[in-house]
Amino acid sequence: MHTLQLQIFRFNAQAEYEYYFQKYEMPYDNHTTLFELLDSIEGLQYDRSFGFRIQGLCVFEDVRIADLVRDFGVDLTLEPLDQKYVSKDLTLDKEAMFARYEWFFEQYAFITSSHRYELYKFLWANTIASSSNQEYLGVGFFLYVKWLLGQYSSHFDMLLNVIAHPQNGVMSYAPLDMLIYAPSHLGAHITQEMNTLIQKVVSFGRCKEHTWLSLVPKLTTQVTIPELEFMRASSQDTAYFVFDAYNLPESKPLLQSTKTLLKALHIPTKNLDSKEHFIELGGYFGRILHPESMIQRALYNLALAHKNGGNLVFGDFESYLYTIWALKEAKCASKIDIDSAILDFALQSKPLYIGEIIARTKKYTSDLLAQKTLAFYPATLFGYGAHLSNPFGVPLATSDLCQESLAILQNILAPLMRQNGACIMWCDVMQSREDFSHLEVFNSEYYLKESAKMRFCGIDRGADILVVSSLGLFRAFDTFAHKTSEMLGRNTDKTPALFLPQVALLALGETDKTALGLRHHKLPL
């Protein structure tokens, strides 16, 4: 028998003015479940159908206490999903949550009474994300409308119009996979449902009120896949090509530092012939709206590298994950229209993330890092934030790729930094588990404000460096740092954002700003 320390949110809206946390010391064994433990606490009120938060993450399943202890330790804090709607302890006032949508049922009177009450089954999903956009209709409401679309096909256009607003509708969805502690991968399921709605809005929602939809093709521009002369390079030595098909100027420090790091590690790199070039993948909306096109692009890039006698290296985690997703889809989807020679060459190629190369080399010193406290954001370094988990359909936290990246810190950088008097401070908080960079075009204010909250979350906890895994996050943390600081009424903090290869170069003792790519930063180190 083991002992668990609990702090549980207690409040009664009918009798109290302030909430408090009550401490409990509870015994458990390897078979004890969460609901069994809570049922044994006299007077505690919670709703199994709605869930609650543990260590900030949403829990909707009766998980084993042993699993929670494994992931969070023996000191657990339980809170309601949304304190604004608390009725008693961990339960929420569903009537108050339902009342928010009275305007909808007044406007669309064709919805029957029994079907109106179906909304109660989806309200829990509104509580997962902490949004500063008070007009955002909510994920639960979106899922309810998706259900209504199946019940009222004759009102399809009308219902779809409700959720098609660029700021308040489904286009402003930021994947919440990593906000849920769910062995059944509930977050990935929700994101898939939301992606389906986004596809419907873009495909069928073109009307005068939504002229903004013309922006979508600009984000997912179709490209012609170039023809390749498939003659394998004569060199017997495997070379490495750095993926460089980005359409943002923020790619300069990423590319520079990735190439510098490979050179420092004595890894042979090559450049493509001037007539050949890698092509852009398509981004967040590209994968949702034109998945076949993204797969074709990714396979072409891999085939081009293999044709020239090498493998493709990605300096950013986002592009690497999309390429891995494309390979996985190509292997199991027979309907993809792709040249057989390209597919054959692509399947022989091995995409590599710079983090894997770092983990293999283990050639680190940490003279510079010894003077700093690093905040390695799970959201930015390992892709806990939003869409980076989506290509796999499961939360990235449980994937082999995430474990590989964690090993970089835990097994290599962390021990070296500790030897030199430095430490790693984890900022594993809710604000670090989302990514809003894909919303820049449709909902700029929301994207900037939420990114600022995420950035200052690390800064306020003492971070000297914020490590990012994608160009979108670097853009939010560096390019727009001044603008986002003003939105929160904060002074512009000069805490820099760095890509993983830049951190690795610092660990190797590199100080040249050009080699590090720091000359392209707005907030240089």
PDB file of N, CA, C and O in Angstrom, residues 50 60 81 97 121-129 138-141 143 176 190:
ATOM      1  N   PHE A  50     -18.227  14.809 -16.625  1.00  0.00           N
ATOM      2  CA  PHE A  50     -17.633  16.081 -17.005  1.00  0.00           C
ATOM      3  C   PHE A  50     -16.125  16.114 -16.809  1.00  0.00           C
ATOM      4  O   PHE A  50     -15.400  16.716 -17.591  1.00  0.00           O
ATOM      5  N   PHE A  60     -10.743  13.054 -18.032  1.00  0.00           N
ATOM      6  CA  PHE A  60     -12.125  12.646 -18.289  1.00  0.00           C
ATOM      7  C   PHE A  60     -12.320  11.140 -18.133  1.00  0.00           C
ATOM      8  O   PHE A  60     -13.381  10.629 -18.419  1.00  0.00           O
ATOM      9  N   LEU A  81     -12.836  22.035 -13.964  1.00  0.00           N
ATOM     10  CA  LEU A  81     -12.436  22.357 -15.323  1.00  0.00           C
ATOM     11  C   LEU A  81     -12.460  23.862 -15.578  1.00  0.00           C
ATOM     12  O   LEU A  81     -11.614  24.393 -16.298  1.00  0.00           O
ATOM     13  N   MET A  97     -23.828  27.203 -18.219  1.00  0.00           N
ATOM     14  CA  MET A  97     -23.063  26.992 -19.446  1.00  0.00           C
ATOM     15  C   MET A  97     -23.998  26.883 -20.653  1.00  0.00           C
ATOM     16  O   MET A  97     -23.699  27.402 -21.733  1.00  0.00           O
ATOM     17  N   LYS A 121     -24.400  17.261 -23.669  1.00  0.00           N
ATOM     18  CA  LYS A 121     -23.423  16.180 -23.812  1.00  0.00           C
ATOM     19  C   LYS A 121     -22.068  16.667 -24.329  1.00  0.00           C
ATOM     20  O   LYS A 121     -21.079  15.937 -24.261  1.00  0.00           O
ATOM     21  N   PHE A 122     -22.048  17.895 -24.839  1.00  0.00           N
ATOM     22  CA  PHE A 122     -20.815  18.406 -25.452  1.00  0.00           C
ATOM     23  C   PHE A 122     -20.183  19.555 -24.674  1.00  0.00           C
ATOM     24  O   PHE A 122     -19.060  19.958 -24.975  1.00  0.00           O
ATOM     25  N   LEU A 123     -20.879  20.083 -23.672  1.00  0.00           N
ATOM     26  CA  LEU A 123     -20.405  21.277 -22.985  1.00  0.00           C
ATOM     27  C   LEU A 123     -19.052  21.109 -22.310  1.00  0.00           C
ATOM     28  O   LEU A 123     -18.284  22.072 -22.176  1.00  0.00           O
ATOM     29  N   TRP A 124     -18.736  19.906 -21.878  1.00  0.00           N
ATOM     30  CA  TRP A 124     -17.455  19.664 -21.207  1.00  0.00           C
ATOM     31  C   TRP A 124     -16.277  20.073 -22.082  1.00  0.00           C
ATOM     32  O   TRP A 124     -15.249  20.534 -21.579  1.00  0.00           O
ATOM     33  N   ALA A 125     -16.413  19.934 -23.409  1.00  0.00           N
ATOM     34  CA  ALA A 125     -15.310  20.242 -24.315  1.00  0.00           C
ATOM     35  C   ALA A 125     -15.011  21.737 -24.368  1.00  0.00           C
ATOM     36  O   ALA A 125     -13.928  22.142 -24.802  1.00  0.00           O
ATOM     37  N   ASN A 126     -15.961  22.576 -23.940  1.00  0.00           N
ATOM     38  CA  ASN A 126     -15.726  24.023 -23.910  1.00  0.00           C
ATOM     39  C   ASN A 126     -14.714  24.424 -22.842  1.00  0.00           C
ATOM     40  O   ASN A 126     -14.160  25.515 -22.886  1.00  0.00           O
ATOM     41  N   THR A 127     -14.507  23.557 -21.878  1.00  0.00           N
ATOM     42  CA  THR A 127     -13.710  23.922 -20.700  1.00  0.00           C
ATOM     43  C   THR A 127     -12.233  23.557 -20.821  1.00  0.00           C
ATOM     44  O   THR A 127     -11.450  23.883 -19.934  1.00  0.00           O
ATOM     45  N   ILE A 128     -11.850  22.882 -21.891  1.00  0.00           N
ATOM     46  CA  ILE A 128     -10.487  22.354 -21.984  1.00  0.00           C
ATOM     47  C   ILE A 128      -9.463  23.465 -22.141  1.00  0.00           C
ATOM     48  O   ILE A 128      -8.476  23.533 -21.426  1.00  0.00           O
ATOM     49  N   ALA A 129      -9.707  24.358 -23.114  1.00  0.00           N
ATOM     50  CA  ALA A 129      -8.763  25.440 -23.394  1.00  0.00           C
ATOM     51  C   ALA A 129      -9.118  26.674 -22.574  1.00  0.00           C
ATOM     52  O   ALA A 129     -10.291  26.960 -22.324  1.00  0.00           O
ATOM     53  N   GLY A 138     -16.562  28.058 -28.802  1.00  0.00           N
ATOM     54  CA  GLY A 138     -16.211  26.909 -27.975  1.00  0.00           C
ATOM     55  C   GLY A 138     -16.221  25.588 -28.718  1.00  0.00           C
ATOM     56  O   GLY A 138     -17.076  25.342 -29.574  1.00  0.00           O
ATOM     57  N   VAL A 139     -15.274  24.728 -28.367  1.00  0.00           N
ATOM     58  CA  VAL A 139     -15.126  23.428 -29.026  1.00  0.00           C
ATOM     59  C   VAL A 139     -16.357  22.550 -28.807  1.00  0.00           C
ATOM     60  O   VAL A 139     -16.801  21.852 -29.712  1.00  0.00           O
ATOM     61  N   GLY A 140     -16.917  22.596 -27.587  1.00  0.00           N
ATOM     62  CA  GLY A 140     -18.115  21.801 -27.320  1.00  0.00           C
ATOM     63  C   GLY A 140     -19.265  22.192 -28.231  1.00  0.00           C
ATOM     64  O   GLY A 140     -19.985  21.335 -28.754  1.00  0.00           O
ATOM     65  N   PHE A 141     -19.437  23.486 -28.439  1.00  0.00           N
ATOM     66  CA  PHE A 141     -20.497  23.965 -29.321  1.00  0.00           C
ATOM     67  C   PHE A 141     -20.228  23.540 -30.756  1.00  0.00           C
ATOM     68  O   PHE A 141     -21.150  23.148 -31.475  1.00  0.00           O
ATOM     69  N   LEU A 143     -18.633  20.867 -31.756  1.00  0.00           N
ATOM     70  CA  LEU A 143     -18.933  19.440 -31.861  1.00  0.00           C
ATOM     71  C   LEU A 143     -20.437  19.194 -31.882  1.00  0.00           C
ATOM     72  O   LEU A 143     -20.933  18.300 -32.578  1.00  0.00           O
ATOM     73  N   LEU A 176      -5.968  21.126 -28.933  1.00  0.00           N
ATOM     74  CA  LEU A 176      -5.840  21.038 -27.476  1.00  0.00           C
ATOM     75  C   LEU A 176      -5.437  19.646 -27.016  1.00  0.00           C
ATOM     76  O   LEU A 176      -5.633  19.283 -25.851  1.00  0.00           O
ATOM     77  N   ILE A 190     -10.778  14.786 -30.847  1.00  0.00           N
ATOM     78  CA  ILE A 190     -11.421  16.095 -30.961  1.00  0.00           C
ATOM     79  C   ILE A 190     -10.815  16.881 -32.103  1.00  0.00           C
ATOM     80  O   ILE A 190     -11.532  17.501 -32.907  1.00  0.00           O
TER      81      ILE A 190
END
